[in-house]
Short mmCIF file of C-alpha atoms in Angstrom, two decimals:
data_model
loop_
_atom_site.label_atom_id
_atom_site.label_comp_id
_atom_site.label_asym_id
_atom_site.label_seq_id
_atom_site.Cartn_x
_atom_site.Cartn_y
_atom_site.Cartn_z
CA UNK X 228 -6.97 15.15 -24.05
CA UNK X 229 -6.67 12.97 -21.10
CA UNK X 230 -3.69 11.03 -20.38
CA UNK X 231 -2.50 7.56 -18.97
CA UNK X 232 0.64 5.57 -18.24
CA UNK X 233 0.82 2.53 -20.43
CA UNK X 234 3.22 -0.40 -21.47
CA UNK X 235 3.32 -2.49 -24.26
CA UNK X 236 5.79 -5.17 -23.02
CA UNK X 237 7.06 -6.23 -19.96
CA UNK X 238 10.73 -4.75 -18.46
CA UNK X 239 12.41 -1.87 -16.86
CA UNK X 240 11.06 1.39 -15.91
CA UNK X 241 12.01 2.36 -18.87
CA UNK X 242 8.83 0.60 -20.96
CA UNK X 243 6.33 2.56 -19.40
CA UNK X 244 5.12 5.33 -21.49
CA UNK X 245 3.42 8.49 -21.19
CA UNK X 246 -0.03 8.73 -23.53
CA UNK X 247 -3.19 10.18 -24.42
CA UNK X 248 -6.34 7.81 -24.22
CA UNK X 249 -9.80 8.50 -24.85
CA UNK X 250 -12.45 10.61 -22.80
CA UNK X 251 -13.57 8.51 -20.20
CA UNK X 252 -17.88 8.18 -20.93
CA UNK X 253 -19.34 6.32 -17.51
CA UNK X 254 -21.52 3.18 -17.98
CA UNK X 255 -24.50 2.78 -15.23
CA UNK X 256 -23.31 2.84 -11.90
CA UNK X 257 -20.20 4.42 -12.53
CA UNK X 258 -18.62 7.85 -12.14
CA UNK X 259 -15.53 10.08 -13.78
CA UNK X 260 -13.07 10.97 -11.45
CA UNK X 261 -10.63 13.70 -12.07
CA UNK X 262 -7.83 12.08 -10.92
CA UNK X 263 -5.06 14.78 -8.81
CA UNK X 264 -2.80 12.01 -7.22
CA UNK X 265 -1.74 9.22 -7.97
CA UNK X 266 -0.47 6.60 -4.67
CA UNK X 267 2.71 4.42 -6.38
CA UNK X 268 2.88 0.55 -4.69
CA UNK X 269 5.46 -2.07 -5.10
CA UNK X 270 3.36 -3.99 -6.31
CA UNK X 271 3.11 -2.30 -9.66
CA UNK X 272 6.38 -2.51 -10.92
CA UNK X 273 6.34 -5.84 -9.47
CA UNK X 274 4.00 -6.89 -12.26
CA UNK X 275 5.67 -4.21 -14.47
CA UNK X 276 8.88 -6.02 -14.36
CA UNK X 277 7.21 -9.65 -14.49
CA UNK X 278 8.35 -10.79 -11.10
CA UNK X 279 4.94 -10.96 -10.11
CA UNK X 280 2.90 -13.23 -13.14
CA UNK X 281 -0.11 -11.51 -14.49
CA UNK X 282 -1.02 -12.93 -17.91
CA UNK X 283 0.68 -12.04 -21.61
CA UNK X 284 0.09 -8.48 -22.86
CA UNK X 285 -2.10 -9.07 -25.93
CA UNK X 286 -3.36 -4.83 -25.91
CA UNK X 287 -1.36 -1.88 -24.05
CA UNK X 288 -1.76 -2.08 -20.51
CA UNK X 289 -2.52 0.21 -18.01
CA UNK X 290 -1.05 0.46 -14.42
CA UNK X 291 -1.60 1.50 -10.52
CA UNK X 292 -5.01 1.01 -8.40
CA UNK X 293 -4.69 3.64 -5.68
CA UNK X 294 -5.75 7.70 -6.82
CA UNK X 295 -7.58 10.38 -5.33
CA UNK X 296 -9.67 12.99 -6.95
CA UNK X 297 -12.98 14.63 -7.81
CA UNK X 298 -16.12 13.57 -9.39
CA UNK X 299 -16.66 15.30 -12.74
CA UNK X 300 -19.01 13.03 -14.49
CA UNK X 301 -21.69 10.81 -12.80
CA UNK X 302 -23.29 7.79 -14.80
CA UNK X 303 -26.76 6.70 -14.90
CA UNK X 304 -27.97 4.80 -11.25
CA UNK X 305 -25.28 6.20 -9.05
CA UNK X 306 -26.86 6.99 -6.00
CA UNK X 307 -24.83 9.07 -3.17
CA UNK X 308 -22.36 10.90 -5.51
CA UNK X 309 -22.52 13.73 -7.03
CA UNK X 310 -19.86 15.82 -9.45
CA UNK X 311 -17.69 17.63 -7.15
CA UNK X 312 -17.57 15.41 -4.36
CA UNK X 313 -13.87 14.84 -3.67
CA UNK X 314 -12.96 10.83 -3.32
CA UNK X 315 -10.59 8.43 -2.67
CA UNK X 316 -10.54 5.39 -5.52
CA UNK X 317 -9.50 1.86 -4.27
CA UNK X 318 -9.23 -1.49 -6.52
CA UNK X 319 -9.00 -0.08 -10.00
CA UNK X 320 -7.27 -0.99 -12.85
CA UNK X 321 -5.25 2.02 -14.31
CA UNK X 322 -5.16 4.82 -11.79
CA UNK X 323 -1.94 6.03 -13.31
CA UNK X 324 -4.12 8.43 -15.36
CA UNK X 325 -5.65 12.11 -15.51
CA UNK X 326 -9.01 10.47 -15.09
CA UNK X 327 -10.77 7.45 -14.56
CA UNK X 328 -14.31 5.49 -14.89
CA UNK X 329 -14.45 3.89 -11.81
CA UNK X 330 -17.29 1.98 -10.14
CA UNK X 331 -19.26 3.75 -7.31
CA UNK X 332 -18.98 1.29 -4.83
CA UNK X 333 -15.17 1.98 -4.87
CA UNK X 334 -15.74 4.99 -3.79
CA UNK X 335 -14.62 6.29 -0.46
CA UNK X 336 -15.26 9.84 0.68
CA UNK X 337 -11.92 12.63 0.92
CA UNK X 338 -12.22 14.34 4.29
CA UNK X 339 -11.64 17.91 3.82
CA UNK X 340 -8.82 18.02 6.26
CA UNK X 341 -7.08 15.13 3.71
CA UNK X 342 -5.12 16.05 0.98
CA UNK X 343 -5.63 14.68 -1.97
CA UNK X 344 -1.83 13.09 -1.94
CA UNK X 345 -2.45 11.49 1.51
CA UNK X 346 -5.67 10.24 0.25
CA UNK X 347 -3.87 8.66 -2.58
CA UNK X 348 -1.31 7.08 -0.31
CA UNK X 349 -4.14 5.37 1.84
CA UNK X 350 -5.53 2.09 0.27
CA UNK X 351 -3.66 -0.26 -0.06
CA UNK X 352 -0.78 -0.06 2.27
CA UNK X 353 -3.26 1.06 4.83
CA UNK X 354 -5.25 -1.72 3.84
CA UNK X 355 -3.04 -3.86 3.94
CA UNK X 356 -2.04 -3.17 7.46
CA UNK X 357 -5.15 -2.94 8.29
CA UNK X 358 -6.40 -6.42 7.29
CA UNK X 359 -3.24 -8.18 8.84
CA UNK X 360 -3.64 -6.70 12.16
CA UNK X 361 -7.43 -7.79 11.98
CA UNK X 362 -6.19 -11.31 10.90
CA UNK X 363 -3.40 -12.08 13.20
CA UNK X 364 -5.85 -10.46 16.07
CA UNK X 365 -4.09 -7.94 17.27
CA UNK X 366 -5.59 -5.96 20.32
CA UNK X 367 -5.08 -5.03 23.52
CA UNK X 368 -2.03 -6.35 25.28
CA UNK X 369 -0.56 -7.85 22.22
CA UNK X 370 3.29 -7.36 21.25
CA UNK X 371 3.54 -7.18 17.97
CA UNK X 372 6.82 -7.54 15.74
CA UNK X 373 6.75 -5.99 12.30
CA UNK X 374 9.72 -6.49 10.02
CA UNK X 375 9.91 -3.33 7.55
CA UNK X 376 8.38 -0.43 9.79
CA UNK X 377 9.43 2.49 7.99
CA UNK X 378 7.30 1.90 4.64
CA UNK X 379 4.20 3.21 3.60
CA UNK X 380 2.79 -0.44 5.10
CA UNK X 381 4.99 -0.31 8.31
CA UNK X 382 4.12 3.24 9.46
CA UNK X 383 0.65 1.99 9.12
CA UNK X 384 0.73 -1.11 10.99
CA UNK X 385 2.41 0.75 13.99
CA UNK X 386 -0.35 3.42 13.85
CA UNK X 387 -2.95 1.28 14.10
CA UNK X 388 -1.49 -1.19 15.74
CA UNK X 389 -0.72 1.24 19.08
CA UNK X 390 -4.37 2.37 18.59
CA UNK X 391 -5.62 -1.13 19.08
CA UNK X 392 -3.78 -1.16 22.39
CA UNK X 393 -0.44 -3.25 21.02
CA UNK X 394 3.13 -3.35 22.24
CA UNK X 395 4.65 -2.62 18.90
CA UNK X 396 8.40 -3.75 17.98
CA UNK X 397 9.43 -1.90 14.42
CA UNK X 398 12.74 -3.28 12.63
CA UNK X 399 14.18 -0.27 10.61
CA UNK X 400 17.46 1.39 9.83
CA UNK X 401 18.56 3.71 12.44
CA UNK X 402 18.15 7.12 10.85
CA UNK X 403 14.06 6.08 10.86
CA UNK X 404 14.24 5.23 14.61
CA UNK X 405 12.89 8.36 15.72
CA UNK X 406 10.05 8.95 13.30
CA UNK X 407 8.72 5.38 14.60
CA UNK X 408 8.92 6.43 17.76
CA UNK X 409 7.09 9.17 17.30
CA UNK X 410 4.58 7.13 15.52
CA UNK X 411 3.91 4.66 18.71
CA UNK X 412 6.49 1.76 17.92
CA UNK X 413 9.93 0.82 19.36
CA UNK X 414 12.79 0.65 17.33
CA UNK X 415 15.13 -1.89 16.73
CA UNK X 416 17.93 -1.83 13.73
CA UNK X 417 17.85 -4.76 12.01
CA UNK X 418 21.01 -7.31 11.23
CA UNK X 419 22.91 -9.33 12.88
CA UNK X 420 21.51 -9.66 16.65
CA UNK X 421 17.99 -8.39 15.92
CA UNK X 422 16.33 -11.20 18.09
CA UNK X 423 18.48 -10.03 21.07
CA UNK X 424 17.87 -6.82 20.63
CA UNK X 425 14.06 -7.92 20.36
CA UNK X 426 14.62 -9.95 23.87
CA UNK X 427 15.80 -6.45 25.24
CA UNK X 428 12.64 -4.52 24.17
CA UNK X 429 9.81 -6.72 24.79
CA UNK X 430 11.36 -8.81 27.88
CA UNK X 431 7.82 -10.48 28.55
CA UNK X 432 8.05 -11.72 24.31
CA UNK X 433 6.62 -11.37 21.08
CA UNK X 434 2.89 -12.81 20.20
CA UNK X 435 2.57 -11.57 17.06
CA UNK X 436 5.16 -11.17 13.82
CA UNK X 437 4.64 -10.07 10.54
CA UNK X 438 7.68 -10.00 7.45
CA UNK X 439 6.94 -7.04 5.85
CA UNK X 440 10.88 -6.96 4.54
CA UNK X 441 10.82 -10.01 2.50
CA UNK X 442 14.13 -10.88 4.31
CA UNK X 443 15.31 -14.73 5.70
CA UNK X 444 16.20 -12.99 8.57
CA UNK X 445 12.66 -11.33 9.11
CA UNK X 446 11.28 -14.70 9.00
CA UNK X 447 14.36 -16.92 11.04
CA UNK X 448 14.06 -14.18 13.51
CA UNK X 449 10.14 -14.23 13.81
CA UNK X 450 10.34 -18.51 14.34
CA UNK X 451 12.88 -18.08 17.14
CA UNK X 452 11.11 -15.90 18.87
CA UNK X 453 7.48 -16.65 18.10
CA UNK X 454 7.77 -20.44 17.06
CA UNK X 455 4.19 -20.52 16.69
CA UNK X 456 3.67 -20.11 12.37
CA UNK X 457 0.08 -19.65 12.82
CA UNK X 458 1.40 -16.18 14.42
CA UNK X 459 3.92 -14.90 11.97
CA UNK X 460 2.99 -13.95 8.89
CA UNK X 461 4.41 -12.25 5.55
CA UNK X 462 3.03 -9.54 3.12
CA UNK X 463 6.26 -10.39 0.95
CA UNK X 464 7.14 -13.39 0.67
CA UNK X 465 3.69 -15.19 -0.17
CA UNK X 466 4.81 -17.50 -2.75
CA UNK X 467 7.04 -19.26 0.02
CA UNK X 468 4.99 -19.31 2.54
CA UNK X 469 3.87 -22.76 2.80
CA UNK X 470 7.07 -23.94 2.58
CA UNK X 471 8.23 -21.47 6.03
CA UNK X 472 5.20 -22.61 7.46
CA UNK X 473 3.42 -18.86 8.03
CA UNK X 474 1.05 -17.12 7.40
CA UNK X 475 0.58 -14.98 3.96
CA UNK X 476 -1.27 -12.45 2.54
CA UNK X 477 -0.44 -11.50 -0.76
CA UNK X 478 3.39 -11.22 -1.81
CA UNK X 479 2.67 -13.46 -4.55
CA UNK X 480 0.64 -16.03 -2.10
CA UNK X 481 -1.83 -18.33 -4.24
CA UNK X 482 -4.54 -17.94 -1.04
CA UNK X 483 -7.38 -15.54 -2.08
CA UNK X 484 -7.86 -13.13 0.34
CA UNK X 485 -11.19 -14.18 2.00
CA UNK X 486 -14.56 -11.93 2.03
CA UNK X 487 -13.91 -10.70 5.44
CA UNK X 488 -10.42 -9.86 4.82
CA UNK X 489 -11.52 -8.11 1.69
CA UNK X 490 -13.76 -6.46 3.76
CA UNK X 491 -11.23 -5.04 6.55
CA UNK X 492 -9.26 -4.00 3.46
CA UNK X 493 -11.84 -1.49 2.17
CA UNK X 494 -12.93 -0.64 5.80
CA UNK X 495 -9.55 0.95 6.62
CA UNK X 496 -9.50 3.13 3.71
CA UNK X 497 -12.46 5.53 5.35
CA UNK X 498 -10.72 4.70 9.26
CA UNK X 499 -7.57 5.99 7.86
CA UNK X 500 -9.36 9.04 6.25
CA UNK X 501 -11.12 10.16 9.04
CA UNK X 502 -8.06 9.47 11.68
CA UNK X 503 -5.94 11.79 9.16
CA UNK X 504 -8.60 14.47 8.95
CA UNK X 505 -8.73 14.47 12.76
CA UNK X 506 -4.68 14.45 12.55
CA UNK X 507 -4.34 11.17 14.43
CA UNK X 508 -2.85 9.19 11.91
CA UNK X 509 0.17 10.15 9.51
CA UNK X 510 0.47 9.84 5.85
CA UNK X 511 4.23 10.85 5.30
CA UNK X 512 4.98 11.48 1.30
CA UNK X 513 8.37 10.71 0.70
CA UNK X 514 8.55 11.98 -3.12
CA UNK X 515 6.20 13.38 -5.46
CA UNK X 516 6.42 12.96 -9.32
CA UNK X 517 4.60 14.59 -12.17
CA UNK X 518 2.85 11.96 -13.79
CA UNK X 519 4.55 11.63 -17.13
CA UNK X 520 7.81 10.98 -14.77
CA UNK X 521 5.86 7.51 -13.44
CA UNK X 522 9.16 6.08 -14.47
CA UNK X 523 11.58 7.73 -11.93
CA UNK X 524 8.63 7.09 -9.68
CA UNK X 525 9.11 3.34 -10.37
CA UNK X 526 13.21 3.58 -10.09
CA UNK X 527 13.10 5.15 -6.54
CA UNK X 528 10.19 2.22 -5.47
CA UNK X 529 12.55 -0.14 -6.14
CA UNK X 530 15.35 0.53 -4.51
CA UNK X 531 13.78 -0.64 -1.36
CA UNK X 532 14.95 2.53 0.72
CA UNK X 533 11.56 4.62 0.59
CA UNK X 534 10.31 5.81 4.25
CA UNK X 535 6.90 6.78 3.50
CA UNK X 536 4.64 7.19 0.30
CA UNK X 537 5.50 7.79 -3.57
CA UNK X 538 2.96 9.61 -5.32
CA UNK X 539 2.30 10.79 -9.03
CA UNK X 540 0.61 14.03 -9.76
CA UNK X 541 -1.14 14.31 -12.97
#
């Protein structure tokens, strides 16, 4: 029988549980995905654990939206798939599972040269990245700040970031310094004296900041030397944006995402894929869990100290 992660009730890691569910039957225009990994995002415990609002639970609930896998089952009036094909799945509801129904259009194609873990650690904190950078316009000849450069979201935003032609500033602790250099960014510890040790590294200053530590000093330290709010922004700490007077997407913002930026956020997930498979773009896995262990998976997301990806494997 196939299996899922479920909860009943909001609370610890400890509520999620470990079940089997019915065989997944496709409607028209979707497919069945055999799901092999699973990508694990703050933002699931986050709702998990209630700090992020999401409705009562009236029915068990099912968790994650990032997986990778193969097509076992296609559904009447899918066009361009066919069972085998190996795929990334984006914007779902439940990938914490052995296998899915998932609509074809959120679909991506698996390079061969991709594993199916990196694949599962691409959408949305490459997505994410992906769509900020886009947003805040960052290009050629920008310097660009990012607060939080050694997550799965960091390492992206450098990446792409260098490859758009930016000066890219990465705040991290200093056992990660050399992994972001290696990735294009320089690296600057954060704490006290971060902006002057900002000043030092991008003497000409900063155009461009982005919170992606949910920290006060991440945002005092993006005003002082940006000033400009329109140009700092936060991934974090949406829900206070307004009041800081930045820029938000997501972190608990009440702004929708716009079409376009919804857009850029599926786009990267097939850049990413193709960068990887032509090993210009890095998809570090920090730890890998068995999937009925989705509860240590959530316990080591949030201590806040994971350089990389979390995945689950089913």
């Amino acid at each position: 029988m196939p299996h899922a992660i479920e909860y009943d009730r909001f609370g610890g890691p400890e509520v999620l549980l470990y079940r089997e569910i019915p065989y997944a039957l496709p409607r028209a225009g979707e497919v069945v995905v055999e799901v092999r990994a699973v990508g694990v995002n703050p933002i699931d415990w986050k709702i998990r654990s209630r700090i992020r609002p999401s409705g009562e639970i009236t029915a068990p609930r099912r968790i994650g939206s990032d997986a990778a896998g193969v097509v076992t089952t296609v559904g009447p009036g899918v066009e361009g798939w066919a069972v085998g094909d190996e795929v990334i799945v984006s914007g779902v509801t439940g990938a914490y599972a052995t296998e899915l129904v998932v609509p074809s259009g959120g679909l991506t194609r698996k390079p061969p040269a991709v594993t199916f873990e990196e694949a599962a650690a691409i959408p949305i904190p490459v997505g994410t990245a992906y769509q900020v950078l886009r947003s805040m316009g960052v290009g050629e000849g920008t310097t660009l700040l990012w607060h939080g450069g050694s997550g799965a979201v960091g390492q992206a935003a450098v990446q792409l970031a260098h490859r758009f032609g930016a000066t890219v500033i990465a705040t991290a602790s200093e056992h990660n310094h050399a992994h972001l250099r290696e990735l294009g960014a320089i690296p600057v510890a954060y704490g006290p004296g971060l902006a002057d040790r900002v000043r030092a590294a991008a003497p000409g200053g900063v155009d461009v900041a982005v919170d992606g530590a949910g920290t006060s000093e991440a945002v005092e330290v993006s005003n002082e030397l940006v000033g400009d709010g329109d140009r700092i922004g936060t991934i974090v700490q949406g829900r206070e944006a307004a009041e800081l007077g930045i820029r938000a997407w997501g972190g608990g913002s009440p702004v929708p995402l716009t079409a376009q930026e919804l857009a850029w956020r599926y786009e990267a997930i097939g850049v990413a894929a193709e960068l990887a498979a032509a090993g210009e773009f890095v998809l570090e896995i920090a730890h890998r869990y068995p999937l009925v262990d989705a509860a240590e998976a959530h316990r080591q997301s949030e201590t806040g100290h994971v350089r990389g990806k979390i995945v689950l494997i089913p």
